Tab-separated table of C-alpha atoms in Angstrom:
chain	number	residue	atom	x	y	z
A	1033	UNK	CA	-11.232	13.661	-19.246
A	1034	UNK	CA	-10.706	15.854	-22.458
A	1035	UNK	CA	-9.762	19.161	-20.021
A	1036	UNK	CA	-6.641	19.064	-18.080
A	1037	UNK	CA	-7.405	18.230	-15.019
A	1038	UNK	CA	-5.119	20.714	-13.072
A	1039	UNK	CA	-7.956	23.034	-14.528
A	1040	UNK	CA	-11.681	21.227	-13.647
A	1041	UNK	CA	-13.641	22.639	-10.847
A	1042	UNK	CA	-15.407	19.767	-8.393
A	1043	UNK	CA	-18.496	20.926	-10.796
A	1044	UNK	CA	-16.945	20.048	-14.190
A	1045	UNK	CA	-16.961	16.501	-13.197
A	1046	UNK	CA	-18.388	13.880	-15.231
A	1047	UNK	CA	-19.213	11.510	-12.555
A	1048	UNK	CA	-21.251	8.827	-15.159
A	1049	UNK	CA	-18.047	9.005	-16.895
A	1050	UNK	CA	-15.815	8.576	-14.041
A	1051	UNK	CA	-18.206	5.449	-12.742
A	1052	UNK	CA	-18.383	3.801	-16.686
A	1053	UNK	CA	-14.515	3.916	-16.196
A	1054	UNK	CA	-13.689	2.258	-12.714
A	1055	UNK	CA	-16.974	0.042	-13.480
A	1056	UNK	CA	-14.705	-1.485	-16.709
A	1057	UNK	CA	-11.337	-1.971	-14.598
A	1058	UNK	CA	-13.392	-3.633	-11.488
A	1059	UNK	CA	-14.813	-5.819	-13.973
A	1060	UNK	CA	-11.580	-6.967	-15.286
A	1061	UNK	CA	-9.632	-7.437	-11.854
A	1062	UNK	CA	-12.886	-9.547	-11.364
A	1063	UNK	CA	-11.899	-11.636	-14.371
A	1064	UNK	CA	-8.237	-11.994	-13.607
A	1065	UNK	CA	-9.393	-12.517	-10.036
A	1066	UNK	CA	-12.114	-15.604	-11.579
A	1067	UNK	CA	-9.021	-16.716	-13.431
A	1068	UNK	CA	-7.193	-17.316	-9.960
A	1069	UNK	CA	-4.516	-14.692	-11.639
A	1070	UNK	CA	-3.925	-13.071	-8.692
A	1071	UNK	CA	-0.686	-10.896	-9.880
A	1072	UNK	CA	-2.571	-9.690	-12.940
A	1073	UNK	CA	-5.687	-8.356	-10.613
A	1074	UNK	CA	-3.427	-6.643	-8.687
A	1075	UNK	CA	-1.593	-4.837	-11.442
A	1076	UNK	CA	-5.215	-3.679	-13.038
A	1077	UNK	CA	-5.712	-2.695	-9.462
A	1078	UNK	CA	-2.711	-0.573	-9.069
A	1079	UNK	CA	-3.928	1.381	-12.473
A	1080	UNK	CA	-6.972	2.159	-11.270
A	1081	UNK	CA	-5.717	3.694	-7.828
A	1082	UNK	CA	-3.819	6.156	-9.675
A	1083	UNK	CA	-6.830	7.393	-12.053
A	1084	UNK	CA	-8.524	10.631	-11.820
A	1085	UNK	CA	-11.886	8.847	-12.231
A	1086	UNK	CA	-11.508	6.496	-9.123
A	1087	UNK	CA	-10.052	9.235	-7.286
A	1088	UNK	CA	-12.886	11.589	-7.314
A	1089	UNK	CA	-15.156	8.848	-6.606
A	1090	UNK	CA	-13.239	8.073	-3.712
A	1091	UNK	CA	-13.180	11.534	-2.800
A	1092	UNK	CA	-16.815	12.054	-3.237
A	1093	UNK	CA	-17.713	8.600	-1.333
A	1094	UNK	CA	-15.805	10.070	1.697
A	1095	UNK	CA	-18.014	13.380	1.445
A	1096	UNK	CA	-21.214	11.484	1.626
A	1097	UNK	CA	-20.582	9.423	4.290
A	1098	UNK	CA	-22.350	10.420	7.539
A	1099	UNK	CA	-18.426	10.812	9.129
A	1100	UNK	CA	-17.782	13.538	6.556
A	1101	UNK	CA	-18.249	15.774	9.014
A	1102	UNK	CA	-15.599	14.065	11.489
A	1103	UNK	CA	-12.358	15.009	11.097
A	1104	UNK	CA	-8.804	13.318	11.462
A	1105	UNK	CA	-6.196	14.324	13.651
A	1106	UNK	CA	-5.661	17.043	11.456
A	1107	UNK	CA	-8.948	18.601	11.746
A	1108	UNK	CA	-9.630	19.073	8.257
A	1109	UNK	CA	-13.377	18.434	6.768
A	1110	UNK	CA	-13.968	19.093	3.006
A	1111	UNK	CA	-16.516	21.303	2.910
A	1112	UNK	CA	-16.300	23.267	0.110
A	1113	UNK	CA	-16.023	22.219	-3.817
A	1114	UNK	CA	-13.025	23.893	-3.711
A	1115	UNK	CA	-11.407	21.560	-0.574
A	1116	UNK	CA	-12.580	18.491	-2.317
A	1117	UNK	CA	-10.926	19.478	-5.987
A	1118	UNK	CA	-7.652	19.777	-3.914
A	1119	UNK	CA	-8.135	16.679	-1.907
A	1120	UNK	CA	-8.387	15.007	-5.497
A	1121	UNK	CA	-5.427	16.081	-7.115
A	1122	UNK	CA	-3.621	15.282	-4.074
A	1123	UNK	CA	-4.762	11.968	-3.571
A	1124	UNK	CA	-1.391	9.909	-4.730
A	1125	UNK	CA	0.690	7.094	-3.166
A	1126	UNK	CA	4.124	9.571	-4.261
A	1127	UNK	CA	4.818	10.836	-1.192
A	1128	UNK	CA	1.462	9.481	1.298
A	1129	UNK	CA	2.076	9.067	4.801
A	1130	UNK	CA	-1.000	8.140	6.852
A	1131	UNK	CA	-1.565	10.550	10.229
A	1132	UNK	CA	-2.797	8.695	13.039
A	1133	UNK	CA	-6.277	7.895	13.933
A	1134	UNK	CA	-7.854	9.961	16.576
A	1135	UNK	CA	-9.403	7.445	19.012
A	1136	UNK	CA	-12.260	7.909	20.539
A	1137	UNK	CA	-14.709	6.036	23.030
A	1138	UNK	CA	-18.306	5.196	22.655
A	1139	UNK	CA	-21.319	2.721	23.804
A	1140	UNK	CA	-21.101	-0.072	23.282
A	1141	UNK	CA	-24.832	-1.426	22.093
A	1142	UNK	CA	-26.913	-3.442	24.222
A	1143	UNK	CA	-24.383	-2.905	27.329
A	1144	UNK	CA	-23.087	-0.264	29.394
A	1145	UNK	CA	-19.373	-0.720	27.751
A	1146	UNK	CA	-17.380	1.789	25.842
A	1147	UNK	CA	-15.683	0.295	23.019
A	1148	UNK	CA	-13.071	1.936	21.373
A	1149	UNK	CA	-13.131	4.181	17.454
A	1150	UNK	CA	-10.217	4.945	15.295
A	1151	UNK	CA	-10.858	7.960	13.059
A	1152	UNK	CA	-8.572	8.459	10.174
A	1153	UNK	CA	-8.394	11.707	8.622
A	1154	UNK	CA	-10.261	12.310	5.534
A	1155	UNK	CA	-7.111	11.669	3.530
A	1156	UNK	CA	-6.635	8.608	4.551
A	1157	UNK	CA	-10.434	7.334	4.534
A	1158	UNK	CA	-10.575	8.515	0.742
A	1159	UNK	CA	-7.068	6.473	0.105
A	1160	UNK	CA	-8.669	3.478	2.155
A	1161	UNK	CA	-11.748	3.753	-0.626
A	1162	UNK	CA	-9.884	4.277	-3.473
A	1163	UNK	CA	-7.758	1.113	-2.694
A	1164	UNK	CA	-10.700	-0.926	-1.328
A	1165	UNK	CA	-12.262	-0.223	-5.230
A	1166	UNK	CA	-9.607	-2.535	-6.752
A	1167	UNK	CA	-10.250	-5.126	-3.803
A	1168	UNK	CA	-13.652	-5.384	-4.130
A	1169	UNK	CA	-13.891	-6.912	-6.902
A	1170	UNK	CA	-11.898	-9.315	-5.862
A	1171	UNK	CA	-13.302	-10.137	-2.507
A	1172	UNK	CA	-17.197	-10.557	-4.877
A	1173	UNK	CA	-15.501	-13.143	-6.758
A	1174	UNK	CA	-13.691	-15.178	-4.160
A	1175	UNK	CA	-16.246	-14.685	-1.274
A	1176	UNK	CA	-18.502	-17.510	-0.005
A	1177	UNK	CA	-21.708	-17.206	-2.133
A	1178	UNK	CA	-24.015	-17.162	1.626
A	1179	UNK	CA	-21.577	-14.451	2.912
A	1180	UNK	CA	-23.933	-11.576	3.495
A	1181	UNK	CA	-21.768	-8.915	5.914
A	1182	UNK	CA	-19.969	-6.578	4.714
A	1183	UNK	CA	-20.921	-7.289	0.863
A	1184	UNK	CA	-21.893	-4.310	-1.508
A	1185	UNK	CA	-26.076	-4.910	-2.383
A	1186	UNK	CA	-26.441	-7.266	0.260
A	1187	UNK	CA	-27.543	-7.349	3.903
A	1188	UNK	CA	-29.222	-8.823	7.013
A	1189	UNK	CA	-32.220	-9.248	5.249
A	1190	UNK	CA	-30.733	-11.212	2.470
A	1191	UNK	CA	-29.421	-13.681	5.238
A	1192	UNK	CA	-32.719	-13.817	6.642
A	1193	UNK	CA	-34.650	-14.885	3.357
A	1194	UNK	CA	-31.279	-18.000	3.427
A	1195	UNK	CA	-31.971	-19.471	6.962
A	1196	UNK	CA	-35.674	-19.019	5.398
A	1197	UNK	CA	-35.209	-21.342	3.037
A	1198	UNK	CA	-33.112	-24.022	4.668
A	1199	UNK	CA	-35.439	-23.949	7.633
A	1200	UNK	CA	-38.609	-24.504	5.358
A	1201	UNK	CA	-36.599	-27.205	3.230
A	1202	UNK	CA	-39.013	-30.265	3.061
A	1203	UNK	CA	-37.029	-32.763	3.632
A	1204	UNK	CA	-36.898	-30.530	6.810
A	1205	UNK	CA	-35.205	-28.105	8.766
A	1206	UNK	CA	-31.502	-28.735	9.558
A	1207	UNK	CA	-30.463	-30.145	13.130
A	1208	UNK	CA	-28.748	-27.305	14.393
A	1209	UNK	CA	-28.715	-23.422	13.936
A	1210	UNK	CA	-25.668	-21.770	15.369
A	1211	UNK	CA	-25.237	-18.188	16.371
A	1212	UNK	CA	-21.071	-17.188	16.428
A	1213	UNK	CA	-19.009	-14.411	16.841
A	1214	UNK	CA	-15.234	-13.962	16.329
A	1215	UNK	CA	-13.951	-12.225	20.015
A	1216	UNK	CA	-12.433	-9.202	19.388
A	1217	UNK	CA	-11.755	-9.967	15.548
A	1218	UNK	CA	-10.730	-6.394	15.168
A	1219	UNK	CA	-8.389	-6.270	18.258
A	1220	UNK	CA	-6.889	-9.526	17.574
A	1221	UNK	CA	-6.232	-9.981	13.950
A	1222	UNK	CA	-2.363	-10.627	12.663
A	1223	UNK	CA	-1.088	-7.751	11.097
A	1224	UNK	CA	1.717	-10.433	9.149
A	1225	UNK	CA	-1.713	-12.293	7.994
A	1226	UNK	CA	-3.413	-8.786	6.627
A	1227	UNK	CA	0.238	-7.931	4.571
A	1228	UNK	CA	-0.219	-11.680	3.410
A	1229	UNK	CA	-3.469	-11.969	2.440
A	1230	UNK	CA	-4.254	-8.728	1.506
A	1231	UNK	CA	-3.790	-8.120	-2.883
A	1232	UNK	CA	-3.053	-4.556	-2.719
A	1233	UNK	CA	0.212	-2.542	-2.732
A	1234	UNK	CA	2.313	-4.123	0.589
A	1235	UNK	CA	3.740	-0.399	0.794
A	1236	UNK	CA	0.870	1.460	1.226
A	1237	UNK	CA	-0.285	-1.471	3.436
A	1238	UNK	CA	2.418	-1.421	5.754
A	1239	UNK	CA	1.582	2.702	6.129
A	1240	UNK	CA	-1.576	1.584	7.443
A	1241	UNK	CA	-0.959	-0.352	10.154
A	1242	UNK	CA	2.067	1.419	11.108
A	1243	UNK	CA	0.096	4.691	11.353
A	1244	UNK	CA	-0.436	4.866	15.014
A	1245	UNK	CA	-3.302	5.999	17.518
A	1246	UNK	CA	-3.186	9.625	19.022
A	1247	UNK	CA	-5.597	9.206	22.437
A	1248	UNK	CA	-5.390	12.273	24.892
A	1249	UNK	CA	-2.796	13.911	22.643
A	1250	UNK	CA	-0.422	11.042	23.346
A	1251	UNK	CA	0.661	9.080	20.548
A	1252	UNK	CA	1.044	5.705	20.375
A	1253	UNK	CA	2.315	2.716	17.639
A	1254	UNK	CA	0.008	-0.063	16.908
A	1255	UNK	CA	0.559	-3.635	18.530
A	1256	UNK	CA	1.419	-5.923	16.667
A	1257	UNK	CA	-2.634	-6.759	16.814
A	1258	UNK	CA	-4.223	-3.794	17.178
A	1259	UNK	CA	-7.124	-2.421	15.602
A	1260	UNK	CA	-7.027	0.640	13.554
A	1261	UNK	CA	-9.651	2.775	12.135
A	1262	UNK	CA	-8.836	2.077	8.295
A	1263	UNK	CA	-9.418	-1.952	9.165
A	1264	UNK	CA	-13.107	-1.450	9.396
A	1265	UNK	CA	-13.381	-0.679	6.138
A	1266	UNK	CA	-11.081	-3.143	4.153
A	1267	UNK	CA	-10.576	-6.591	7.060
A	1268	UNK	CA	-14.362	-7.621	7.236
A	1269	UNK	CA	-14.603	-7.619	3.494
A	1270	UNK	CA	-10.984	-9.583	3.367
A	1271	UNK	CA	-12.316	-12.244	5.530
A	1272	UNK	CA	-15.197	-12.837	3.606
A	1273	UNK	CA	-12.610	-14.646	0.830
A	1274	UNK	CA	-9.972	-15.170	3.444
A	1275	UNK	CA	-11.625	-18.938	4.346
A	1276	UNK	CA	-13.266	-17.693	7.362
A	1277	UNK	CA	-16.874	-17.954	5.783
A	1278	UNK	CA	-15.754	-21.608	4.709
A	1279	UNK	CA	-16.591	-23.143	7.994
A	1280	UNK	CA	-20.322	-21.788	8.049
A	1281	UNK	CA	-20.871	-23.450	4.651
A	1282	UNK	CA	-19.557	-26.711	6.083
A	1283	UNK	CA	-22.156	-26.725	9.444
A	1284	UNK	CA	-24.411	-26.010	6.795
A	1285	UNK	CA	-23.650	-28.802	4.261
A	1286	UNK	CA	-23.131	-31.603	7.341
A	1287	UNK	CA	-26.658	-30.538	8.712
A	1288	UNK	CA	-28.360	-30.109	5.870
């Protein structure tokens, strides 16, 4: 940005510009991340968390989400240009401390259940984004290549035109087709495997998960396996390079 950025407004923003500039650091974590240069993915990660670019985008993601409108603990909702300028500037690891998600309760589909929501505030879900930029790149290259969820441009519909094509294989279909789920992969995942696994800042991590729920206005600490609001954004896409889609591709190569 030429202009200082103390003085933009929300409206000054070059947001082509801002995209063209993450876009070129994503693509080199990607590189170092092809290399199996771990350390050197992470670094490039770490400068683009702290650029203005990625954090208006960040910002700016958060506003367009359907939850925009959902506040934190704190009660705060950008709703102004004005509100998200300031949530900008502020967005910074110097100094972050992660409020507690406000948990909530709602149906559960296809049963009369009520499963449980973390909300973070708005802070947080923009600091979630910005560091789930540099991982994402990461996650593309080290993800299993018929890993659909949770995957940016692809979908159910992607996975559908897959089992097309084995199915209608003419040699012939495979033996078996197998429908899975993890139980409760949110609820029971390690928080020691997410600060080992995970290729971001351990720090800002550790915030996370230490963050706590608020429910009733009581507070409460995270178990040690406990799911927080944050995880739904930055676990699923994790797991996707963490080995777990490893075992689908071997049912698929032994029945194929």
């Amino acid at each position: 940005m030429n202009k200082t950025n103390q003085n933009l407004s929300y409206h000054d923003i070059n947001w082509k510009r801002c995209q063209e500039t993450v876009t070129k650091l994503q693509r080199c974590i990607a590189v170092a991340a092809n290399d199996k240069d771990l350390r050197r993915a992470m670094k490039i990660g770490e400068r683009l968390t702290v650029l203005f670019e990625a954090r208006a985008l960040a910002v700016r993601a958060i506003c367009r989400n359907a939850g925009a409108k959902t506040p934190g603990i704190d009660g705060i909702i950008w709703d102004t240009p004005e509100k998200r300028m300031k949530a900008i500037l502020e967005l910074k690891k110097s100094n972050y401390k992660p409020k507690a998600v406000r948990r909530v309760y709602i149906p559960k589909d296809g049963t009369k259940e009520m499963r449980p929501l973390g909300i973070p505030t708005l802070k947080d879900r923009a600091m979630q984004e910005l560091y789930a930029m540099a991982l994402r790149p990461i996650a593309e290259v080290q993800a299993d290549q018929h890993s659909y969820g949770y995957r940016n441009n692809r979908g159910a519909h992607d996975a559908q035109t897959y089992l097309h094509m084995l199915i209608s294989k003419p040699l012939g279909p495979p033996t078996w087709l197998l429908d899975a789920d993890i139980e409760k992969f949110f609820d029971n995942i390690s928080h020691d495997w997410l600060i080992k696994n995970i290729p971001m800042d351990k720090t800002i991590l550790r915030k996370w998960l230490k963050a706590g729920i608020l429910e009733l206005k009581k507070f409460s600490p995270h178990p040690p396996q406990a799911c927080g609001g944050w995880r739904r954004r930055s676990t699923p896409r994790r797991s996707n390079f963490a080995g777990l889609s490893k075992y689908g591709s071997r049912w698929t190569d032994q029945s194929s």
